[in-house]
Amino acid sequence: MPNSNLQAFNLTVSTLLKNPSHLLPNLTISTFLDLPEQLGLHLTPTSTSTPTSKATSESSSKEKVTIRALVLDKDNTLCPPNTITFPPAYLHKLESLRTSPTSPFNQTTNPHGILIVSNTAGSRPESAAYENEARRLEQETLKHLKIPVFRVQPGKGRKPFCGPEVLAWFREKGVVDSADQVAVVGDRLGTDVLMAAQMGAWSVWCKNGVTHGVGKDAEKVNMDYRGFLAKVEIVMERYLRESRGLKPRVPRGWEA
């Protein structure tokens, strides 16, 4: 099924011209496997790379960021594009986030703390295929983790336009009080990072997408599923950060 998102592309171009800092992630990691469990410790106005040093881990701004909710992209963040087959390591990472007693997203202490927001599964009310993907994720692959898939309602837009509805979902469940308690994690600047900016949340960019294969490529750990636009975004991010000297925007109240 064609999955063009022309409106998102147009918004990305407009944002690049008017508010380019909205396309820069608050934190960049290689893949979802590198996502810190205590994510808030690594989200400061100057976090731009994978947190590896003790100094980075202990750096702080005026107060610590508290992340209570994770918005997770599906395609090329949790599994290869256009599949619902999770590489074992990626599923194990999700399981750790949901079962670790120290995780802010533990399914017992924070049952509604993780929401999958995809531009395929659950993204088109009129698409039986995308609804089937969402149901299979919820009822089969992720049933034991109780992770739901967000449903875009009729007349509403997909990422990056569904931020207000996503935030409302978390608020209705009592997970967050404000958008700065939400982190959006995904592989695309023009959808995931931009949606985080639109909704006033933090953004985490999985720069290399999914690198573990599935099926006949199950033994491979150096896969590259990134498409043309994703690779263009890598060049764009480097240009904005290095050549233009821009910093990522931060949620309201966290400005330096």
Coordinates of C-alpha atoms in Angstrom, one line a residue:
M1 CA 0.0 0.0 0.0
P2 CA 1.4 3.5 -0.9
N3 CA 2.3 5.4 2.2
S4 CA 3.2 8.8 1.0
N5 CA 3.0 11.7 3.5
L6 CA 3.2 14.8 1.4
Q7 CA 1.9 17.0 4.1
A8 CA 4.7 15.9 6.4
F9 CA 7.3 16.6 3.7
N10 CA 5.9 20.1 3.1
L11 CA 6.0 20.8 6.8
T12 CA 9.6 19.6 7.0
V13 CA 10.6 22.0 4.2
S14 CA 8.7 24.9 5.8
T15 CA 10.3 24.1 9.2
L16 CA 13.7 23.9 7.7
L17 CA 13.3 27.5 6.3
K18 CA 11.6 29.0 9.4
N19 CA 12.5 27.0 12.5
P20 CA 15.3 24.7 11.6
S21 CA 16.2 24.0 15.2
H22 CA 12.9 22.1 15.5
L23 CA 14.5 19.4 13.2
L24 CA 17.4 18.8 15.5
P25 CA 17.0 16.0 18.1
N26 CA 17.5 16.6 21.8
L27 CA 19.4 13.3 22.0
T28 CA 21.0 11.2 19.2
I29 CA 21.6 7.5 19.6
S30 CA 22.7 4.9 17.1
T31 CA 19.7 2.6 17.5
F32 CA 16.9 1.9 19.9
L33 CA 19.2 -0.6 21.7
D34 CA 21.1 2.4 23.0
L35 CA 18.1 4.1 24.6
P36 CA 19.0 4.8 28.3
E37 CA 16.5 3.4 30.8
Q38 CA 16.9 6.6 32.9
L39 CA 16.3 8.7 29.8
G40 CA 15.7 12.0 31.7
L41 CA 19.3 12.0 33.0
H42 CA 20.5 12.3 29.4
L43 CA 18.1 14.9 28.2
T44 CA 19.5 18.4 28.8
P45 CA 19.4 21.4 26.5
T46 CA 22.9 20.4 25.3
S47 CA 22.5 16.7 24.8
T48 CA 23.3 15.9 21.2
S49 CA 25.0 12.5 21.2
T50 CA 24.9 9.1 22.7
P51 CA 25.6 9.3 26.5
T52 CA 28.7 7.3 27.2
S53 CA 30.8 9.2 29.7
K54 CA 30.3 9.7 33.4
A55 CA 30.5 13.4 32.9
T56 CA 27.7 13.4 30.4
S57 CA 25.6 11.2 32.7
E58 CA 26.0 13.5 35.6
S59 CA 25.5 16.8 33.8
S60 CA 22.4 18.6 34.7
S61 CA 20.6 21.8 34.0
K62 CA 18.5 23.7 36.5
E63 CA 16.7 20.5 37.5
K64 CA 16.5 16.9 36.2
V65 CA 14.2 16.1 33.3
T66 CA 11.5 13.6 34.3
I67 CA 10.3 11.4 31.5
R68 CA 7.1 9.5 32.3
A69 CA 6.0 8.6 28.8
L70 CA 7.7 7.1 25.7
V71 CA 6.3 7.5 22.2
L72 CA 7.9 4.9 20.0
D73 CA 8.0 4.8 16.2
K74 CA 7.7 1.3 14.7
D75 CA 9.2 1.2 11.2
N76 CA 13.0 1.2 11.3
T77 CA 13.0 2.0 15.0
L78 CA 11.6 -1.2 16.5
C79 CA 11.6 -3.5 13.5
P80 CA 12.5 -3.3 9.8
P81 CA 10.2 -1.1 7.7
N82 CA 6.9 -2.5 6.6
T83 CA 7.1 -5.5 9.0
I84 CA 5.9 -6.3 12.5
T85 CA 8.8 -8.8 13.0
F86 CA 11.1 -7.6 15.8
P87 CA 14.7 -8.6 15.9
P88 CA 15.2 -10.5 19.2
A89 CA 17.6 -7.9 20.6
Y90 CA 15.0 -5.1 20.0
L91 CA 12.2 -7.1 21.6
H92 CA 14.4 -7.8 24.5
K93 CA 15.1 -4.1 24.9
L94 CA 11.4 -3.4 25.0
E95 CA 10.9 -6.2 27.5
S96 CA 13.6 -4.7 29.7
L97 CA 11.9 -1.3 29.6
R98 CA 8.7 -2.9 30.7
T99 CA 10.0 -5.3 33.3
S100 CA 13.0 -3.8 34.9
P101 CA 12.1 -2.7 38.5
T102 CA 14.1 0.5 38.0
S103 CA 12.5 1.5 34.7
P104 CA 10.2 4.5 34.6
F105 CA 8.2 2.6 32.0
N106 CA 7.7 -0.6 34.1
Q107 CA 4.3 -2.1 33.1
T108 CA 3.3 -2.6 36.7
T109 CA 4.2 0.8 38.1
N110 CA 3.5 2.8 34.8
P111 CA 1.2 0.6 32.7
H112 CA 0.4 3.2 30.1
G113 CA 3.9 4.6 29.9
I114 CA 4.8 3.4 26.4
L115 CA 2.7 4.0 23.2
I116 CA 3.6 3.0 19.7
V117 CA 2.8 5.8 17.2
S118 CA 3.4 4.6 13.7
N119 CA 2.7 6.0 10.2
T120 CA 1.7 2.5 9.2
A121 CA 0.1 0.4 12.0
G122 CA -3.0 2.1 13.2
S123 CA -2.4 5.3 11.2
R124 CA -5.3 5.1 8.7
P125 CA -8.8 4.4 9.9
E126 CA -9.8 3.3 6.4
S127 CA -7.0 0.8 6.0
A128 CA -7.8 -2.8 7.1
A129 CA -4.1 -3.7 6.5
Y130 CA -2.8 -1.1 8.9
E131 CA -5.5 -1.9 11.5
N132 CA -4.6 -5.5 11.3
E133 CA -0.9 -4.7 11.9
A134 CA -1.9 -2.7 15.0
R135 CA -4.0 -5.6 16.3
R136 CA -1.4 -8.2 15.7
L137 CA 1.2 -6.1 17.5
E138 CA -1.1 -5.6 20.5
Q139 CA -2.6 -9.1 20.6
E140 CA 0.4 -11.2 19.6
T141 CA 3.9 -9.7 19.5
L142 CA 3.6 -7.3 22.4
K143 CA 0.7 -8.8 24.3
H144 CA 2.9 -9.8 27.2
L145 CA 4.2 -6.2 27.5
K146 CA 0.8 -4.5 27.2
I147 CA 2.0 -1.9 24.8
P148 CA -0.8 -0.3 22.7
V149 CA -0.7 1.1 19.2
F150 CA -2.1 4.6 18.8
R151 CA -5.0 4.9 16.4
V152 CA -5.3 8.0 14.3
Q153 CA -8.9 9.1 14.3
P154 CA -10.9 9.9 11.1
G155 CA -10.2 13.4 9.9
K156 CA -6.9 13.6 11.9
G157 CA -3.4 13.6 10.5
R158 CA -0.6 11.1 11.0
K159 CA 2.8 12.0 12.3
P160 CA 4.0 14.7 12.7
F161 CA 0.5 16.2 13.0
C162 CA -1.0 13.9 15.7
G163 CA 1.0 15.2 18.6
P164 CA -1.9 16.9 20.4
E165 CA -3.9 13.7 20.3
V166 CA -1.0 11.6 21.5
L167 CA -0.4 14.0 24.4
A168 CA -4.1 13.9 25.3
W169 CA -4.0 10.1 25.4
F170 CA -1.2 10.2 28.0
R171 CA -3.0 12.9 30.0
E172 CA -6.2 10.9 30.0
K173 CA -4.4 7.9 31.3
G174 CA -2.9 9.9 34.1
V175 CA 0.7 9.3 32.9
V176 CA 1.8 12.9 32.4
D177 CA 0.9 16.4 33.5
S178 CA 2.8 18.2 30.7
A179 CA 4.4 17.6 27.4
D180 CA 8.0 17.9 28.8
Q181 CA 7.4 14.6 30.5
V182 CA 7.2 12.9 27.1
A183 CA 10.0 11.7 24.9
V184 CA 9.4 10.8 21.2
V185 CA 11.8 8.1 19.9
G186 CA 12.2 7.4 16.2
D187 CA 14.5 7.3 13.2
R188 CA 13.1 10.2 11.2
L189 CA 13.7 13.9 11.8
G190 CA 10.7 15.0 9.6
T191 CA 8.2 12.9 11.5
D192 CA 9.3 11.8 14.9
V193 CA 11.6 14.7 15.9
L194 CA 9.3 17.3 14.3
M195 CA 6.3 15.9 16.1
A196 CA 8.1 16.2 19.4
A197 CA 8.8 19.8 18.6
Q198 CA 5.2 20.4 17.6
M199 CA 3.9 18.9 20.9
G200 CA 6.5 20.4 23.2
A201 CA 8.1 17.1 24.1
W202 CA 11.7 15.9 24.0
S203 CA 13.1 14.0 21.0
V204 CA 15.4 11.0 20.6
W205 CA 16.8 10.3 17.2
C206 CA 17.8 6.7 16.3
K207 CA 20.2 7.8 13.6
N208 CA 20.9 4.4 12.1
G209 CA 17.5 2.9 12.4
V210 CA 17.3 -0.9 12.8
T211 CA 20.5 -2.7 12.1
H212 CA 19.6 -6.2 13.0
G213 CA 18.0 -8.4 10.3
V214 CA 15.0 -10.7 10.5
G215 CA 14.0 -13.8 8.4
K216 CA 16.8 -14.8 6.1
D217 CA 18.9 -11.9 7.4
A218 CA 18.4 -12.9 11.0
E219 CA 22.1 -13.4 11.7
K220 CA 23.1 -10.0 10.3
V221 CA 23.7 -7.1 12.6
N222 CA 24.9 -4.5 10.1
M223 CA 21.7 -4.0 8.0
D224 CA 20.8 -0.6 6.6
Y225 CA 17.1 -0.1 6.0
R226 CA 17.3 3.6 5.7
G227 CA 15.6 5.1 2.6
F228 CA 16.6 8.1 0.5
L229 CA 14.9 10.7 2.7
A230 CA 16.3 9.3 5.9
K231 CA 19.8 9.5 4.4
V232 CA 19.1 13.1 3.3
E233 CA 18.1 13.9 6.8
I234 CA 21.5 12.7 8.1
V235 CA 23.2 15.2 5.9
M236 CA 20.7 17.9 6.8
E237 CA 21.2 17.4 10.6
R238 CA 24.9 17.5 10.3
Y239 CA 24.7 20.8 8.2
L240 CA 22.4 22.5 10.7
R241 CA 24.4 21.4 13.7
E242 CA 28.0 21.8 12.4
S243 CA 27.8 24.4 9.6
R244 CA 25.0 26.5 11.0
G245 CA 25.9 26.0 14.6
L246 CA 22.3 25.5 15.6
K247 CA 21.1 23.9 18.9
P248 CA 18.0 21.7 19.3
R249 CA 14.9 23.5 20.6
V250 CA 13.9 22.4 24.0
P251 CA 10.4 22.1 25.7
R252 CA 9.0 25.3 27.1
G253 CA 10.6 26.2 30.5
W254 CA 13.8 24.4 29.7
E255 CA 15.5 27.2 27.7
A256 CA 19.0 28.0 28.9

